[in-house]
Short mmCIF file of C-alpha atoms in Angstrom, two decimals:
data_model
loop_
_atom_site.label_atom_id
_atom_site.label_comp_id
_atom_site.label_asym_id
_atom_site.label_seq_id
_atom_site.Cartn_x
_atom_site.Cartn_y
_atom_site.Cartn_z
CA MET A 1 95.96 31.75 -95.41
CA THR A 2 93.86 34.01 -94.68
CA LYS A 3 95.57 36.66 -91.88
CA ASN A 4 91.98 38.02 -90.24
CA ASN A 5 93.47 36.24 -87.42
CA GLN A 6 96.37 38.49 -86.21
CA LEU A 7 97.39 41.75 -85.43
CA THR A 8 100.27 43.22 -86.47
CA ILE A 9 101.57 45.72 -83.37
CA ARG A 10 103.70 48.33 -84.69
CA PHE A 11 105.77 51.21 -82.48
CA GLY A 12 107.10 53.97 -84.54
CA GLY A 13 110.20 55.21 -83.79
CA ASP A 14 113.84 54.05 -85.04
CA GLY A 15 112.75 50.64 -84.43
CA ASN A 16 114.53 49.85 -80.37
CA ILE A 17 112.38 49.39 -78.26
CA LYS A 18 112.66 48.18 -74.34
CA ILE A 19 112.41 44.72 -73.72
CA GLU A 20 109.73 45.30 -70.03
CA THR A 21 107.64 47.35 -73.37
CA LEU A 22 107.60 44.17 -74.82
CA THR A 23 107.03 41.27 -72.35
CA GLY A 24 104.39 43.77 -70.45
CA PHE A 25 102.62 44.62 -73.49
CA LEU A 26 102.20 41.49 -74.69
CA GLU A 27 100.97 39.86 -71.38
CA GLN A 28 98.12 42.11 -70.96
CA TYR A 29 96.76 41.26 -74.73
CA GLN A 30 96.87 38.30 -73.39
CA GLN A 31 95.81 38.90 -70.34
CA ILE A 32 92.51 40.34 -73.15
CA LEU A 33 92.32 37.63 -74.77
CA TYR A 34 91.44 35.34 -72.25
CA ILE A 35 88.14 37.85 -71.58
CA ILE A 36 87.13 37.61 -74.23
CA ASN A 37 87.28 33.95 -74.04
CA LYS A 38 85.45 33.62 -71.28
CA GLU A 39 83.08 35.91 -72.01
CA LEU A 40 82.01 33.20 -75.01
CA GLY A 41 81.90 30.62 -72.91
CA TYR A 42 85.81 28.89 -73.57
CA LYS A 43 88.32 28.46 -71.13
CA PRO A 44 92.01 30.77 -71.15
CA ASP A 45 94.14 27.33 -72.90
CA ASP A 46 91.43 26.49 -75.42
CA LEU A 47 92.66 29.94 -77.34
CA VAL A 48 96.31 29.55 -79.28
CA VAL A 49 98.63 32.97 -78.89
CA GLU A 50 101.16 32.85 -81.35
CA VAL A 51 103.77 35.79 -81.66
CA SER A 52 106.08 36.54 -84.09
CA PRO A 53 109.52 38.12 -83.72
CA PRO A 54 109.63 41.62 -83.72
CA GLU A 55 110.51 43.21 -86.42
CA ASN A 56 111.47 47.18 -87.75
CA GLY A 57 109.33 47.57 -84.09
CA SER A 58 106.17 45.43 -85.45
CA PHE A 59 105.31 42.29 -84.31
CA LYS A 60 102.26 39.83 -85.18
CA ILE A 61 99.57 38.25 -82.69
CA LYS A 62 98.29 35.49 -84.32
CA LEU A 63 95.24 33.49 -82.64
CA LYS A 64 93.77 30.36 -83.50
CA PRO A 65 91.69 27.65 -81.35
CA LYS A 66 93.54 24.56 -79.68
CA TYR A 67 91.25 21.95 -80.80
CA ARG A 68 89.46 22.41 -84.21
CA THR A 69 85.93 20.01 -82.74
CA LEU A 70 85.78 22.50 -80.00
CA ILE A 71 86.09 25.98 -81.74
CA LEU A 72 85.12 26.94 -84.71
CA GLU A 73 88.07 27.82 -87.35
CA LYS A 74 87.02 31.36 -87.69
CA PHE A 75 87.02 31.84 -83.80
CA GLY A 76 91.14 33.13 -84.18
CA ASP A 77 89.28 35.55 -86.77
CA PHE A 78 86.97 36.45 -84.15
CA ALA A 79 88.88 36.88 -81.18
CA ALA A 80 91.72 39.52 -83.41
CA ALA A 81 88.60 41.11 -84.46
CA SER A 82 86.85 41.47 -80.66
CA LEU A 83 90.65 42.44 -79.19
CA ALA A 84 91.16 45.47 -81.94
CA GLY A 85 87.74 46.55 -81.44
CA LEU A 86 88.37 46.76 -77.41
CA VAL A 87 91.33 48.91 -78.48
CA ILE A 88 89.52 50.69 -80.59
CA LEU A 89 86.64 51.72 -78.31
CA TYR A 90 88.88 52.35 -75.24
CA ALA A 91 91.39 55.48 -77.62
CA THR A 92 87.42 56.66 -78.78
CA THR A 93 84.82 57.20 -76.13
CA GLN A 94 84.70 59.36 -73.89
CA SER A 95 82.49 57.49 -71.26
CA ASN A 96 81.64 54.26 -69.72
CA ASN A 97 77.66 54.61 -70.60
CA GLU A 98 77.59 53.73 -74.73
CA THR A 99 75.09 51.79 -75.32
CA LEU A 100 75.10 48.69 -77.94
CA ASP A 101 74.28 51.35 -80.85
CA ASP A 102 77.12 53.61 -79.56
CA ILE A 103 79.49 50.75 -80.09
CA ARG A 104 78.31 49.75 -83.15
CA ASN A 105 78.71 53.19 -84.66
CA ILE A 106 82.53 53.56 -83.86
CA LEU A 107 83.57 49.54 -84.64
CA GLU A 108 81.45 49.90 -88.59
CA GLU A 109 83.87 53.51 -88.78
CA LYS A 110 86.53 50.94 -88.68
CA GLN A 111 84.91 48.83 -90.74
CA ILE A 112 84.64 46.11 -87.48
CA THR A 113 80.88 45.29 -89.19
CA ASP A 114 80.07 41.70 -87.94
CA LYS A 115 77.37 42.27 -85.69
CA ASP A 116 78.32 39.32 -83.54
CA VAL A 117 82.23 40.42 -82.85
CA GLN A 118 80.10 43.96 -82.07
CA LYS A 119 78.12 42.54 -78.94
CA ASN A 120 81.30 40.73 -78.12
CA VAL A 121 83.32 44.09 -77.73
CA TYR A 122 80.37 45.66 -76.21
CA ASN A 123 80.01 43.48 -73.34
CA VAL A 124 83.59 42.72 -72.44
CA TYR A 125 84.27 46.45 -72.28
CA GLN A 126 81.20 46.21 -69.89
CA ASN A 127 84.24 44.36 -67.78
CA THR A 128 86.46 47.39 -66.06
CA GLY A 129 89.50 44.36 -65.70
CA ALA A 130 89.12 43.76 -69.80
CA LYS A 131 89.52 48.53 -69.76
CA GLN A 132 92.51 48.09 -67.41
CA ASN A 133 94.72 46.30 -69.20
CA ILE A 134 93.89 48.24 -72.40
CA GLN A 135 95.19 50.87 -69.91
CA GLN A 136 98.32 49.44 -68.81
CA THR A 137 99.07 48.65 -72.87
CA PHE A 138 99.12 52.65 -73.13
CA ILE A 139 100.94 53.37 -70.42
CA LEU A 140 104.23 51.47 -71.01
CA VAL A 141 104.06 52.82 -74.17
CA ASN A 142 103.87 56.32 -73.60
CA ASN A 143 106.55 55.08 -70.68
CA ASP A 144 108.83 54.13 -73.43
CA GLU A 145 110.80 56.98 -74.96
CA ASN A 146 111.35 55.08 -78.23
CA ILE A 147 108.28 54.76 -78.94
CA THR A 148 107.06 57.91 -81.10
CA ASP A 149 103.24 56.59 -81.88
CA LEU A 150 101.27 53.22 -82.03
CA ILE A 151 99.76 51.44 -84.90
CA ILE A 152 97.21 48.72 -84.67
CA GLU A 153 96.11 46.51 -88.39
CA ASN A 154 93.92 44.18 -88.56
CA LYS A 155 93.18 42.29 -92.54
CA ASN A 156 96.06 44.64 -93.53
CA GLN A 157 94.06 47.93 -92.69
CA LYS A 158 95.09 50.28 -90.06
CA VAL A 159 92.89 50.58 -87.45
CA ILE A 160 94.07 52.37 -84.53
CA ASN A 161 97.30 54.68 -85.06
CA ILE A 162 97.88 57.27 -82.27
CA GLU A 163 100.25 59.68 -81.97
CA LYS A 164 102.44 59.75 -78.55
CA SER A 165 101.48 62.75 -77.85
CA GLU A 166 97.46 61.48 -77.29
CA PHE A 167 98.61 58.85 -74.98
CA LYS A 168 99.08 60.86 -71.90
CA LYS A 169 95.25 62.03 -72.79
CA LEU A 170 93.93 58.38 -72.95
CA ILE A 171 95.09 57.45 -70.42
CA ASP A 172 93.81 60.63 -68.06
CA VAL A 173 90.54 59.79 -69.59
CA ASN A 174 90.11 56.02 -69.08
CA ASN A 175 91.74 56.11 -65.83
CA VAL A 176 89.94 52.80 -64.66
CA THR A 177 92.27 51.88 -62.25
CA GLU A 178 91.20 54.33 -59.74
CA GLU A 179 88.07 53.35 -60.95
CA ILE A 180 88.59 49.69 -59.89
CA GLU A 181 90.39 50.29 -56.66
CA GLN A 182 87.20 52.20 -55.69
CA LYS A 183 84.57 50.05 -57.14
CA ASN A 184 84.65 46.61 -54.91
CA THR A 185 81.00 45.64 -55.94
CA GLU A 186 79.73 45.51 -59.74
CA LYS A 187 76.62 44.48 -61.36
CA ILE A 188 76.48 42.82 -64.76
CA LYS A 189 73.43 42.77 -66.76
CA LYS A 190 73.12 41.67 -70.31
CA GLU A 191 71.15 38.88 -72.36
CA ALA A 192 71.87 35.53 -71.84
CA ILE A 193 70.56 32.07 -73.08
CA LEU A 194 69.35 29.48 -70.16
CA VAL A 195 68.37 25.88 -70.26
CA ILE A 196 65.83 25.28 -68.26
CA LYS A 197 67.53 22.73 -65.90
CA THR A 198 64.53 23.11 -62.31
CA LEU A 199 61.31 24.37 -62.77
CA HIS A 200 59.23 25.61 -59.56
CA PHE A 201 55.90 27.27 -59.87
CA GLU A 202 55.12 28.20 -56.52
CA GLY A 203 56.34 30.38 -53.96
CA GLN A 204 59.54 32.16 -54.54
CA ALA A 205 61.74 29.25 -55.26
CA LYS A 206 64.68 29.70 -57.38
CA TRP A 207 64.75 28.46 -60.66
CA GLY A 208 67.93 25.73 -61.82
CA PHE A 209 69.34 26.93 -65.45
CA ILE A 210 72.39 26.27 -67.38
CA PHE A 211 74.00 29.34 -68.34
CA ARG A 212 77.71 28.89 -70.41
CA GLY A 213 78.06 25.34 -69.17
CA TYR A 214 77.29 26.28 -65.39
CA LEU A 215 74.69 25.18 -63.18
CA ILE A 216 72.85 28.44 -61.32
CA LYS A 217 70.04 29.77 -59.69
CA ALA A 218 68.32 32.73 -60.73
CA SER A 219 65.47 34.70 -59.05
CA ILE A 220 62.73 35.77 -61.63
CA LYS A 221 61.60 39.38 -61.05
CA ASP A 222 59.56 39.11 -64.66
CA LYS A 223 55.82 39.33 -63.74
CA ASP A 224 54.81 39.22 -67.18
CA PHE A 225 56.21 35.81 -67.86
CA PHE A 226 54.46 34.32 -64.48
CA GLU A 227 51.37 35.56 -66.67
CA THR A 228 52.81 32.99 -69.71
CA LEU A 229 53.11 29.81 -66.94
CA LYS A 230 49.16 30.33 -67.54
CA THR A 231 49.14 29.44 -71.22
CA GLU A 232 52.05 28.17 -71.65
CA SER A 233 54.56 24.36 -70.72
CA PHE A 234 57.82 24.66 -69.55
CA ARG A 235 59.51 21.69 -68.89
CA LYS A 236 63.03 20.82 -67.83
CA GLY A 237 65.46 21.43 -71.54
CA ASP A 238 63.69 24.46 -72.90
CA THR A 239 65.27 27.51 -73.72
CA LEU A 240 64.85 30.82 -72.52
CA LYS A 241 66.37 34.17 -73.88
CA VAL A 242 66.49 36.70 -71.24
CA ILE A 243 67.96 39.82 -69.83
CA LEU A 244 70.21 38.48 -66.76
CA SER A 245 71.67 40.43 -64.02
CA TRP A 246 74.11 39.10 -61.09
CA THR A 247 76.70 40.79 -58.37
CA LYS A 248 80.97 40.88 -58.92
CA ASN A 249 82.09 41.60 -54.85
CA PHE A 250 86.34 42.43 -55.39
CA ASP A 251 88.41 39.89 -53.61
CA GLU A 252 90.89 41.91 -52.26
CA ASP A 253 93.93 39.42 -51.66
CA LEU A 254 93.40 37.67 -55.03
CA GLN A 255 92.81 41.02 -56.57
CA THR A 256 90.50 39.82 -59.15
CA TYR A 257 86.05 39.72 -59.29
CA LEU A 258 84.59 37.05 -58.40
CA VAL A 259 81.14 36.25 -59.29
CA ASP A 260 78.54 36.16 -56.03
CA GLU A 261 76.32 32.83 -57.35
CA SER A 262 73.26 34.05 -55.29
CA THR A 263 72.93 36.70 -57.18
CA TYR A 264 71.75 35.65 -61.01
CA ILE A 265 68.39 37.51 -61.37
CA ILE A 266 66.11 37.02 -64.33
CA GLU A 267 64.78 40.25 -65.38
CA LYS A 268 63.26 40.12 -68.01
CA VAL A 269 62.49 36.88 -70.20
CA ILE A 270 62.43 37.82 -73.95
CA ILE A 271 61.86 34.06 -75.88
CA HIS A 272 60.59 31.21 -74.81
CA LYS A 273 61.27 28.08 -77.40
CA SER A 274 60.12 24.38 -76.44
CA LYS A 275 62.27 21.51 -75.92
CA VAL A 276 59.34 19.58 -77.92
CA ASP A 277 59.53 22.48 -80.98
CA ASN A 278 63.03 22.20 -81.31
CA GLN A 279 63.05 18.35 -81.44
CA SER A 280 59.92 18.90 -84.09
CA LYS A 281 62.04 20.33 -86.18
CA LEU A 282 64.98 18.65 -86.44
CA LYS A 283 63.06 15.28 -87.49
CA LEU A 284 61.32 17.58 -90.22
CA GLU A 285 65.03 18.77 -91.35
#
């Protein structure tokens, strides 16, 4: 049985750690996994998180899909690699301006070479909530005097090995707690696949799309796209690969970000795939 779908967490020291360190650490990792899950378009309870009993200062987090027909069997491997990648970025990057290519180079040095995993890590790392969860795990281990270092293993190899003397430096460099308190609005921009539901060829009316299983309405700012309307046919069910942006606002009562559904904007249309073309290809196969 593959062990790619699990992470091994080792706390250096005499093997004894505070119970609040263990439970708090696991809670933060669970929240990060939910963010990874949501980024892929799944619900939190679609992923089963199992934890082995601590042994000699270490424990294993095992990830697997709840429904075989809903999520690919390899999803647990994907989520485990994504979580490892996020911790690697937190421990190695010095700014929040890394490009996708920068992050791919960092992860490849740690043998995380799957392009889809790299892209997912890049997308999730833009989420200040995920970085705050990772920071909290380092605060927890830094505050436990029994812990001398932190080791994380994936696919039977070390991806993180950090001495306690480095914990405080990482916390200070990645001070996302202060950032999330001050930054009440966050703009997201990323590549997305949209399915056309409603079209508007005149005026400034928003088009309707299905995005990650949800209906959204978005303005289109790509002038080149409107030129293609003169020569290409568009219909319900067609797909667009686009650069999509939207805004999230921090809700003080709920202490989390909420998407402003009125702010979806298509910055650029990269590819248009016709439903008719897709159907024709299916018939030929």
